[in-house]
PDB file of C-alpha atoms in Angstrom:
ATOM      1  CA  UNK I  53     -14.594 109.548  14.157  1.00  0.00           C
ATOM      2  CA  UNK I  54     -14.365 108.917  10.408  1.00  0.00           C
ATOM      3  CA  UNK I  55     -15.744 112.438   9.805  1.00  0.00           C
ATOM      4  CA  UNK I  56     -12.846 114.041  11.746  1.00  0.00           C
ATOM      5  CA  UNK I  57      -9.593 114.868   9.935  1.00  0.00           C
ATOM      6  CA  UNK I  58      -7.685 116.287  12.903  1.00  0.00           C
ATOM      7  CA  UNK I  59      -8.044 117.860  16.347  1.00  0.00           C
ATOM      8  CA  UNK I  60      -5.899 120.872  17.278  1.00  0.00           C
ATOM      9  CA  UNK I  61      -5.569 121.276  21.047  1.00  0.00           C
ATOM     10  CA  UNK I  62      -5.191 124.582  22.884  1.00  0.00           C
ATOM     11  CA  UNK I  63      -1.519 123.873  23.584  1.00  0.00           C
ATOM     12  CA  UNK I  64      -0.795 123.455  19.846  1.00  0.00           C
ATOM     13  CA  UNK I  65      -0.634 119.642  19.724  1.00  0.00           C
ATOM     14  CA  UNK I  66      -2.443 117.960  16.867  1.00  0.00           C
ATOM     15  CA  UNK I  67      -4.176 114.592  16.700  1.00  0.00           C
ATOM     16  CA  UNK I  68      -4.807 113.330  13.168  1.00  0.00           C
ATOM     17  CA  UNK I  69      -7.322 110.663  12.173  1.00  0.00           C
ATOM     18  CA  UNK I  70      -7.477 108.399   9.127  1.00  0.00           C
ATOM     19  CA  UNK I  71     -10.668 106.809   7.891  1.00  0.00           C
ATOM     20  CA  UNK I  72     -10.842 103.143   8.766  1.00  0.00           C
ATOM     21  CA  UNK I  73     -12.170 102.197   5.349  1.00  0.00           C
ATOM     22  CA  UNK I  74      -9.224 103.653   3.412  1.00  0.00           C
ATOM     23  CA  UNK I  75      -6.512 103.067   6.000  1.00  0.00           C
ATOM     24  CA  UNK I  76      -4.081 100.399   4.698  1.00  0.00           C
ATOM     25  CA  UNK I  77      -3.384  99.341   8.284  1.00  0.00           C
ATOM     26  CA  UNK I  78      -6.968  98.083   8.489  1.00  0.00           C
ATOM     27  CA  UNK I  79      -6.093  95.403   5.920  1.00  0.00           C
ATOM     28  CA  UNK I  80      -2.638  94.442   7.131  1.00  0.00           C
ATOM     29  CA  UNK I  81      -3.748  90.814   7.469  1.00  0.00           C
ATOM     30  CA  UNK I  82      -5.122  90.677   3.894  1.00  0.00           C
ATOM     31  CA  UNK I  83      -3.044  88.990   1.206  1.00  0.00           C
ATOM     32  CA  UNK I  84      -2.480  91.569  -1.519  1.00  0.00           C
ATOM     33  CA  UNK I  85      -1.613  89.396  -4.566  1.00  0.00           C
ATOM     34  CA  UNK I  86      -3.583  86.862  -6.635  1.00  0.00           C
ATOM     35  CA  UNK I  87      -2.409  84.379  -9.265  1.00  0.00           C
ATOM     36  CA  UNK I  88      -5.318  83.457 -11.550  1.00  0.00           C
ATOM     37  CA  UNK I  89      -6.281  81.163 -14.378  1.00  0.00           C
ATOM     38  CA  UNK I  90      -9.237  81.717 -16.710  1.00  0.00           C
ATOM     39  CA  UNK I  91     -11.123  78.548 -15.829  1.00  0.00           C
ATOM     40  CA  UNK I  92     -12.864  77.983 -19.175  1.00  0.00           C
ATOM     41  CA  UNK I  93     -10.122  79.230 -21.495  1.00  0.00           C
ATOM     42  CA  UNK I  94      -8.567  75.796 -22.284  1.00  0.00           C
ATOM     43  CA  UNK I  95     -11.752  74.689 -24.059  1.00  0.00           C
ATOM     44  CA  UNK I  96     -11.692  77.792 -26.267  1.00  0.00           C
ATOM     45  CA  UNK I  97      -8.250  77.263 -27.772  1.00  0.00           C
ATOM     46  CA  UNK I  98      -6.020  79.060 -25.272  1.00  0.00           C
ATOM     47  CA  UNK I  99      -4.922  79.047 -21.647  1.00  0.00           C
ATOM     48  CA  UNK I 100      -4.916  82.387 -19.843  1.00  0.00           C
ATOM     49  CA  UNK I 101      -2.977  83.217 -16.681  1.00  0.00           C
ATOM     50  CA  UNK I 102      -3.403  86.390 -14.645  1.00  0.00           C
ATOM     51  CA  UNK I 103      -1.829  88.355 -11.825  1.00  0.00           C
ATOM     52  CA  UNK I 104      -3.552  90.990  -9.684  1.00  0.00           C
ATOM     53  CA  UNK I 105      -1.985  93.202  -7.042  1.00  0.00           C
ATOM     54  CA  UNK I 106      -3.723  95.541  -4.627  1.00  0.00           C
ATOM     55  CA  UNK I 107      -2.315  99.075  -4.786  1.00  0.00           C
ATOM     56  CA  UNK I 108      -4.479 100.553  -2.034  1.00  0.00           C
ATOM     57  CA  UNK I 109      -8.035 100.093  -0.742  1.00  0.00           C
ATOM     58  CA  UNK I 110     -10.361 100.236  -3.746  1.00  0.00           C
ATOM     59  CA  UNK I 111      -7.613 100.099  -6.383  1.00  0.00           C
ATOM     60  CA  UNK I 112      -5.667  97.255  -7.988  1.00  0.00           C
ATOM     61  CA  UNK I 113      -3.704  96.443 -11.136  1.00  0.00           C
ATOM     62  CA  UNK I 114      -4.223  93.286 -13.205  1.00  0.00           C
ATOM     63  CA  UNK I 115      -2.227  91.739 -16.061  1.00  0.00           C
ATOM     64  CA  UNK I 116      -3.088  88.631 -18.105  1.00  0.00           C
ATOM     65  CA  UNK I 117      -1.146  86.442 -20.514  1.00  0.00           C
ATOM     66  CA  UNK I 118      -2.984  84.113 -22.881  1.00  0.00           C
ATOM     67  CA  UNK I 119      -1.110  81.330 -24.668  1.00  0.00           C
ATOM     68  CA  UNK I 120      -2.975  80.618 -27.900  1.00  0.00           C
ATOM     69  CA  UNK I 121      -2.849  76.973 -28.950  1.00  0.00           C
ATOM     70  CA  UNK I 122      -2.500  75.691 -25.390  1.00  0.00           C
ATOM     71  CA  UNK I 123      -5.939  74.099 -25.186  1.00  0.00           C
ATOM     72  CA  UNK I 124      -8.463  72.282 -27.333  1.00  0.00           C
ATOM     73  CA  UNK I 125      -8.590  72.970 -31.066  1.00  0.00           C
ATOM     74  CA  UNK I 126     -12.226  72.414 -32.120  1.00  0.00           C
ATOM     75  CA  UNK I 127     -11.893  74.201 -35.487  1.00  0.00           C
ATOM     76  CA  UNK I 128      -8.570  72.517 -36.352  1.00  0.00           C
ATOM     77  CA  UNK I 129      -6.997  75.871 -37.161  1.00  0.00           C
ATOM     78  CA  UNK I 130      -3.645  74.916 -35.552  1.00  0.00           C
ATOM     79  CA  UNK I 131      -3.426  78.375 -34.037  1.00  0.00           C
ATOM     80  CA  UNK I 132      -0.340  79.524 -32.169  1.00  0.00           C
ATOM     81  CA  UNK I 133       0.523  82.815 -30.519  1.00  0.00           C
ATOM     82  CA  UNK I 134      -0.267  84.909 -27.463  1.00  0.00           C
ATOM     83  CA  UNK I 135      -2.188  87.911 -26.187  1.00  0.00           C
ATOM     84  CA  UNK I 136      -1.751  90.242 -23.228  1.00  0.00           C
ATOM     85  CA  UNK I 137      -4.221  92.341 -21.248  1.00  0.00           C
ATOM     86  CA  UNK I 138      -3.581  95.178 -18.804  1.00  0.00           C
ATOM     87  CA  UNK I 139      -6.223  96.763 -16.602  1.00  0.00           C
ATOM     88  CA  UNK I 140      -6.683  99.085 -13.638  1.00  0.00           C
ATOM     89  CA  UNK I 141      -9.490  98.126 -11.265  1.00  0.00           C
ATOM     90  CA  UNK I 142     -11.774 100.529  -9.436  1.00  0.00           C
ATOM     91  CA  UNK I 143     -13.354  98.331  -6.774  1.00  0.00           C
ATOM     92  CA  UNK I 144     -16.806  99.439  -5.662  1.00  0.00           C
ATOM     93  CA  UNK I 145     -17.081 100.600  -2.101  1.00  0.00           C
ATOM     94  CA  UNK I 146     -18.348  99.822   0.294  1.00  0.00           C
ATOM     95  CA  UNK I 147     -18.269  96.047   0.125  1.00  0.00           C
ATOM     96  CA  UNK I 148     -18.118  95.807   3.879  1.00  0.00           C
ATOM     97  CA  UNK I 149     -19.130  93.948   7.010  1.00  0.00           C
ATOM     98  CA  UNK I 150     -22.227  95.385   8.656  1.00  0.00           C
ATOM     99  CA  UNK I 151     -20.229  95.678  11.870  1.00  0.00           C
ATOM    100  CA  UNK I 152     -18.147  98.527  10.466  1.00  0.00           C
ATOM    101  CA  UNK I 153     -17.134 100.446   7.380  1.00  0.00           C
ATOM    102  CA  UNK I 154     -14.375  98.299   5.938  1.00  0.00           C
ATOM    103  CA  UNK I 155     -13.907  96.039   2.928  1.00  0.00           C
ATOM    104  CA  UNK I 156     -14.625  92.387   3.676  1.00  0.00           C
ATOM    105  CA  UNK I 157     -11.313  91.872   1.845  1.00  0.00           C
ATOM    106  CA  UNK I 158      -9.228  94.486   0.089  1.00  0.00           C
ATOM    107  CA  UNK I 159      -9.582  92.598  -3.244  1.00  0.00           C
ATOM    108  CA  UNK I 160     -13.233  91.607  -2.845  1.00  0.00           C
ATOM    109  CA  UNK I 161     -16.179  93.346  -4.474  1.00  0.00           C
ATOM    110  CA  UNK I 162     -17.762  94.575  -7.664  1.00  0.00           C
ATOM    111  CA  UNK I 163     -15.489  96.558  -9.953  1.00  0.00           C
ATOM    112  CA  UNK I 164     -15.093  98.479 -13.179  1.00  0.00           C
ATOM    113  CA  UNK I 165     -11.828  98.066 -15.078  1.00  0.00           C
ATOM    114  CA  UNK I 166     -10.542  99.971 -18.124  1.00  0.00           C
ATOM    115  CA  UNK I 167      -8.503  97.395 -20.048  1.00  0.00           C
ATOM    116  CA  UNK I 168      -6.084  97.437 -22.972  1.00  0.00           C
ATOM    117  CA  UNK I 169      -5.271  94.230 -24.876  1.00  0.00           C
ATOM    118  CA  UNK I 170      -3.092  93.125 -27.801  1.00  0.00           C
ATOM    119  CA  UNK I 171      -2.649  89.761 -29.473  1.00  0.00           C
ATOM    120  CA  UNK I 172      -0.671  88.128 -32.247  1.00  0.00           C
ATOM    121  CA  UNK I 173      -1.166  84.624 -33.630  1.00  0.00           C
ATOM    122  CA  UNK I 174      -1.116  82.583 -36.825  1.00  0.00           C
ATOM    123  CA  UNK I 175      -3.705  80.032 -37.904  1.00  0.00           C
ATOM    124  CA  UNK I 176      -4.847  77.950 -40.872  1.00  0.00           C
ATOM    125  CA  UNK I 177      -7.558  79.263 -43.185  1.00  0.00           C
ATOM    126  CA  UNK I 178      -9.304  77.542 -46.078  1.00  0.00           C
ATOM    127  CA  UNK I 179     -10.120  78.933 -49.537  1.00  0.00           C
ATOM    128  CA  UNK I 180     -12.807  77.008 -51.432  1.00  0.00           C
ATOM    129  CA  UNK I 181     -13.559  76.999 -55.141  1.00  0.00           C
ATOM    130  CA  UNK I 182     -16.841  78.248 -56.602  1.00  0.00           C
ATOM    131  CA  UNK I 183     -18.558  74.913 -55.967  1.00  0.00           C
ATOM    132  CA  UNK I 184     -17.110  74.331 -52.461  1.00  0.00           C
ATOM    133  CA  UNK I 185     -15.664  71.000 -53.589  1.00  0.00           C
ATOM    134  CA  UNK I 186     -11.989  71.775 -53.385  1.00  0.00           C
ATOM    135  CA  UNK I 187     -10.071  73.980 -51.015  1.00  0.00           C
ATOM    136  CA  UNK I 188      -6.562  75.061 -50.291  1.00  0.00           C
ATOM    137  CA  UNK I 189      -5.053  75.750 -46.889  1.00  0.00           C
ATOM    138  CA  UNK I 190      -2.972  78.795 -46.201  1.00  0.00           C
ATOM    139  CA  UNK I 191      -1.417  80.281 -43.076  1.00  0.00           C
ATOM    140  CA  UNK I 192      -2.611  83.697 -41.892  1.00  0.00           C
ATOM    141  CA  UNK I 193      -0.869  85.979 -39.390  1.00  0.00           C
ATOM    142  CA  UNK I 194      -3.244  88.097 -37.309  1.00  0.00           C
ATOM    143  CA  UNK I 195      -2.543  91.103 -35.109  1.00  0.00           C
ATOM    144  CA  UNK I 196      -5.424  92.449 -33.021  1.00  0.00           C
ATOM    145  CA  UNK I 197      -6.137  94.765 -30.132  1.00  0.00           C
ATOM    146  CA  UNK I 198      -8.957  96.151 -28.019  1.00  0.00           C
ATOM    147  CA  UNK I 199      -9.759  98.819 -25.492  1.00  0.00           C
ATOM    148  CA  UNK I 200     -12.638  97.764 -23.264  1.00  0.00           C
ATOM    149  CA  UNK I 201     -14.561  98.670 -20.169  1.00  0.00           C
ATOM    150  CA  UNK I 202     -14.849  95.529 -18.054  1.00  0.00           C
ATOM    151  CA  UNK I 203     -17.456  95.011 -15.328  1.00  0.00           C
ATOM    152  CA  UNK I 204     -17.073  92.208 -12.838  1.00  0.00           C
ATOM    153  CA  UNK I 205     -17.431  90.852  -9.346  1.00  0.00           C
ATOM    154  CA  UNK I 206     -14.735  89.135  -7.315  1.00  0.00           C
ATOM    155  CA  UNK I 207     -15.205  87.015  -4.213  1.00  0.00           C
ATOM    156  CA  UNK I 208     -12.438  86.083  -1.777  1.00  0.00           C
ATOM    157  CA  UNK I 209     -12.769  83.064   0.500  1.00  0.00           C
ATOM    158  CA  UNK I 210     -10.721  82.610   3.665  1.00  0.00           C
ATOM    159  CA  UNK I 211      -8.040  85.024   2.420  1.00  0.00           C
ATOM    160  CA  UNK I 212      -6.869  82.174   0.163  1.00  0.00           C
ATOM    161  CA  UNK I 213      -9.137  81.509  -2.816  1.00  0.00           C
ATOM    162  CA  UNK I 214     -10.741  83.942  -5.292  1.00  0.00           C
ATOM    163  CA  UNK I 215     -13.489  83.695  -7.921  1.00  0.00           C
ATOM    164  CA  UNK I 216     -13.816  86.464 -10.520  1.00  0.00           C
ATOM    165  CA  UNK I 217     -16.697  86.720 -13.028  1.00  0.00           C
ATOM    166  CA  UNK I 218     -16.438  89.447 -15.659  1.00  0.00           C
ATOM    167  CA  UNK I 219     -17.690  90.780 -18.978  1.00  0.00           C
ATOM    168  CA  UNK I 220     -16.391  93.603 -21.141  1.00  0.00           C
ATOM    169  CA  UNK I 221     -17.334  95.715 -24.142  1.00  0.00           C
ATOM    170  CA  UNK I 222     -15.406  98.253 -26.183  1.00  0.00           C
ATOM    171  CA  UNK I 223     -13.641  98.837 -29.488  1.00  0.00           C
ATOM    172  CA  UNK I 224     -11.224  96.593 -31.355  1.00  0.00           C
ATOM    173  CA  UNK I 225      -9.242  96.097 -34.533  1.00  0.00           C
ATOM    174  CA  UNK I 226      -7.849  93.123 -36.414  1.00  0.00           C
ATOM    175  CA  UNK I 227      -5.657  92.551 -39.471  1.00  0.00           C
ATOM    176  CA  UNK I 228      -7.447  89.292 -40.332  1.00  0.00           C
ATOM    177  CA  UNK I 229      -8.370  89.061 -44.013  1.00  0.00           C
ATOM    178  CA  UNK I 230     -10.340  85.851 -43.573  1.00  0.00           C
ATOM    179  CA  UNK I 231     -13.005  87.547 -41.444  1.00  0.00           C
ATOM    180  CA  UNK I 232     -12.079  85.841 -38.199  1.00  0.00           C
ATOM    181  CA  UNK I 233     -14.069  87.359 -35.325  1.00  0.00           C
ATOM    182  CA  UNK I 234     -12.865  85.286 -32.369  1.00  0.00           C
ATOM    183  CA  UNK I 235      -9.355  86.236 -31.276  1.00  0.00           C
ATOM    184  CA  UNK I 236      -9.156  83.948 -28.230  1.00  0.00           C
ATOM    185  CA  UNK I 237      -8.986  86.651 -25.547  1.00  0.00           C
ATOM    186  CA  UNK I 238     -11.883  88.612 -27.050  1.00  0.00           C
ATOM    187  CA  UNK I 239     -14.257  88.746 -30.016  1.00  0.00           C
ATOM    188  CA  UNK I 240     -14.199  91.604 -32.543  1.00  0.00           C
ATOM    189  CA  UNK I 241     -16.860  92.285 -35.149  1.00  0.00           C
ATOM    190  CA  UNK I 242     -15.870  93.320 -38.672  1.00  0.00           C
ATOM    191  CA  UNK I 243     -14.179  96.613 -39.563  1.00  0.00           C
ATOM    192  CA  UNK I 244     -17.517  98.233 -40.436  1.00  0.00           C
ATOM    193  CA  UNK I 245     -18.697  97.723 -36.853  1.00  0.00           C
ATOM    194  CA  UNK I 246     -15.528  97.336 -34.728  1.00  0.00           C
ATOM    195  CA  UNK I 247     -17.157  96.478 -31.409  1.00  0.00           C
ATOM    196  CA  UNK I 248     -15.262  94.099 -29.107  1.00  0.00           C
ATOM    197  CA  UNK I 249     -16.624  91.917 -26.301  1.00  0.00           C
ATOM    198  CA  UNK I 250     -15.106  89.538 -23.778  1.00  0.00           C
ATOM    199  CA  UNK I 251     -16.115  87.525 -20.736  1.00  0.00           C
ATOM    200  CA  UNK I 252     -15.017  84.723 -18.485  1.00  0.00           C
ATOM    201  CA  UNK I 253     -14.636  83.066 -15.119  1.00  0.00           C
ATOM    202  CA  UNK I 254     -11.315  83.189 -13.287  1.00  0.00           C
ATOM    203  CA  UNK I 255     -10.180  81.352 -10.199  1.00  0.00           C
ATOM    204  CA  UNK I 256      -7.163  82.401  -8.187  1.00  0.00           C
ATOM    205  CA  UNK I 257      -4.907  81.795  -5.207  1.00  0.00           C
ATOM    206  CA  UNK I 258      -3.875  84.605  -2.898  1.00  0.00           C
ATOM    207  CA  UNK I 259      -0.410  85.200  -1.459  1.00  0.00           C
ATOM    208  CA  UNK I 260       1.399  87.940   0.440  1.00  0.00           C
TER     209      UNK I 260
END
C-alpha cells in the first residue's frame, strides 16, 4: 500500500494514500518536544541547556544556550558569558520496528545536523615576564563562532527520557589574542588552521 499514491475509480471517485512512515498521524502519541541538559558541561566551565522540537517525521529543530561560568573553574580564569547554537536535524530513516515501516519514535535515531554557533565571554589571562617569575593579570573579551556538521545518535525511552551522543567538526573563528582554543561550547584551533570541533552527551525529558 505504501507504493500507491491514489486510486481513481471508474465513477470518478479518488482514494488517496499516505505512506505510514511519513504520515504524522502515525506518531500522534509521540511527544514532540525535548528539554535537554549537556550532562558533562558543568565540569568544563559552563552549563548548557537545549530544546528540540519535531517538525515532521525525519526533521527537527534544536537550539542550545550555554551559560559560561556556571560550573567548575579548573583554570581559575573567572570566565563569564554565554553561547548559543542552532541546528536543523536530518534524522536517518528508517529507525523502525521490524513489524512495520515506522520510526520507533519520531525523535529517535541517528542524525546529521548542520549547526551554527556564536559565543561571547570574558576571562582572565596572564602575561609573564621573560623569566616566568612575575606575571600580570588582565581581562580579555572574546567573541567566537562556528559552523559545523554534527553527527549523533539519539535514543528515546518510554516516550519520556532521551539520551543524545554527538560530535561535530567544521570551521570557526575567535577574537582571542591570548591563543585560547577552548571556547566552552566548542574548540577552535588557531587562525592559521581554523578547524572547530565539539562533542558531548545530553540527557532530556520529553513533553507534548
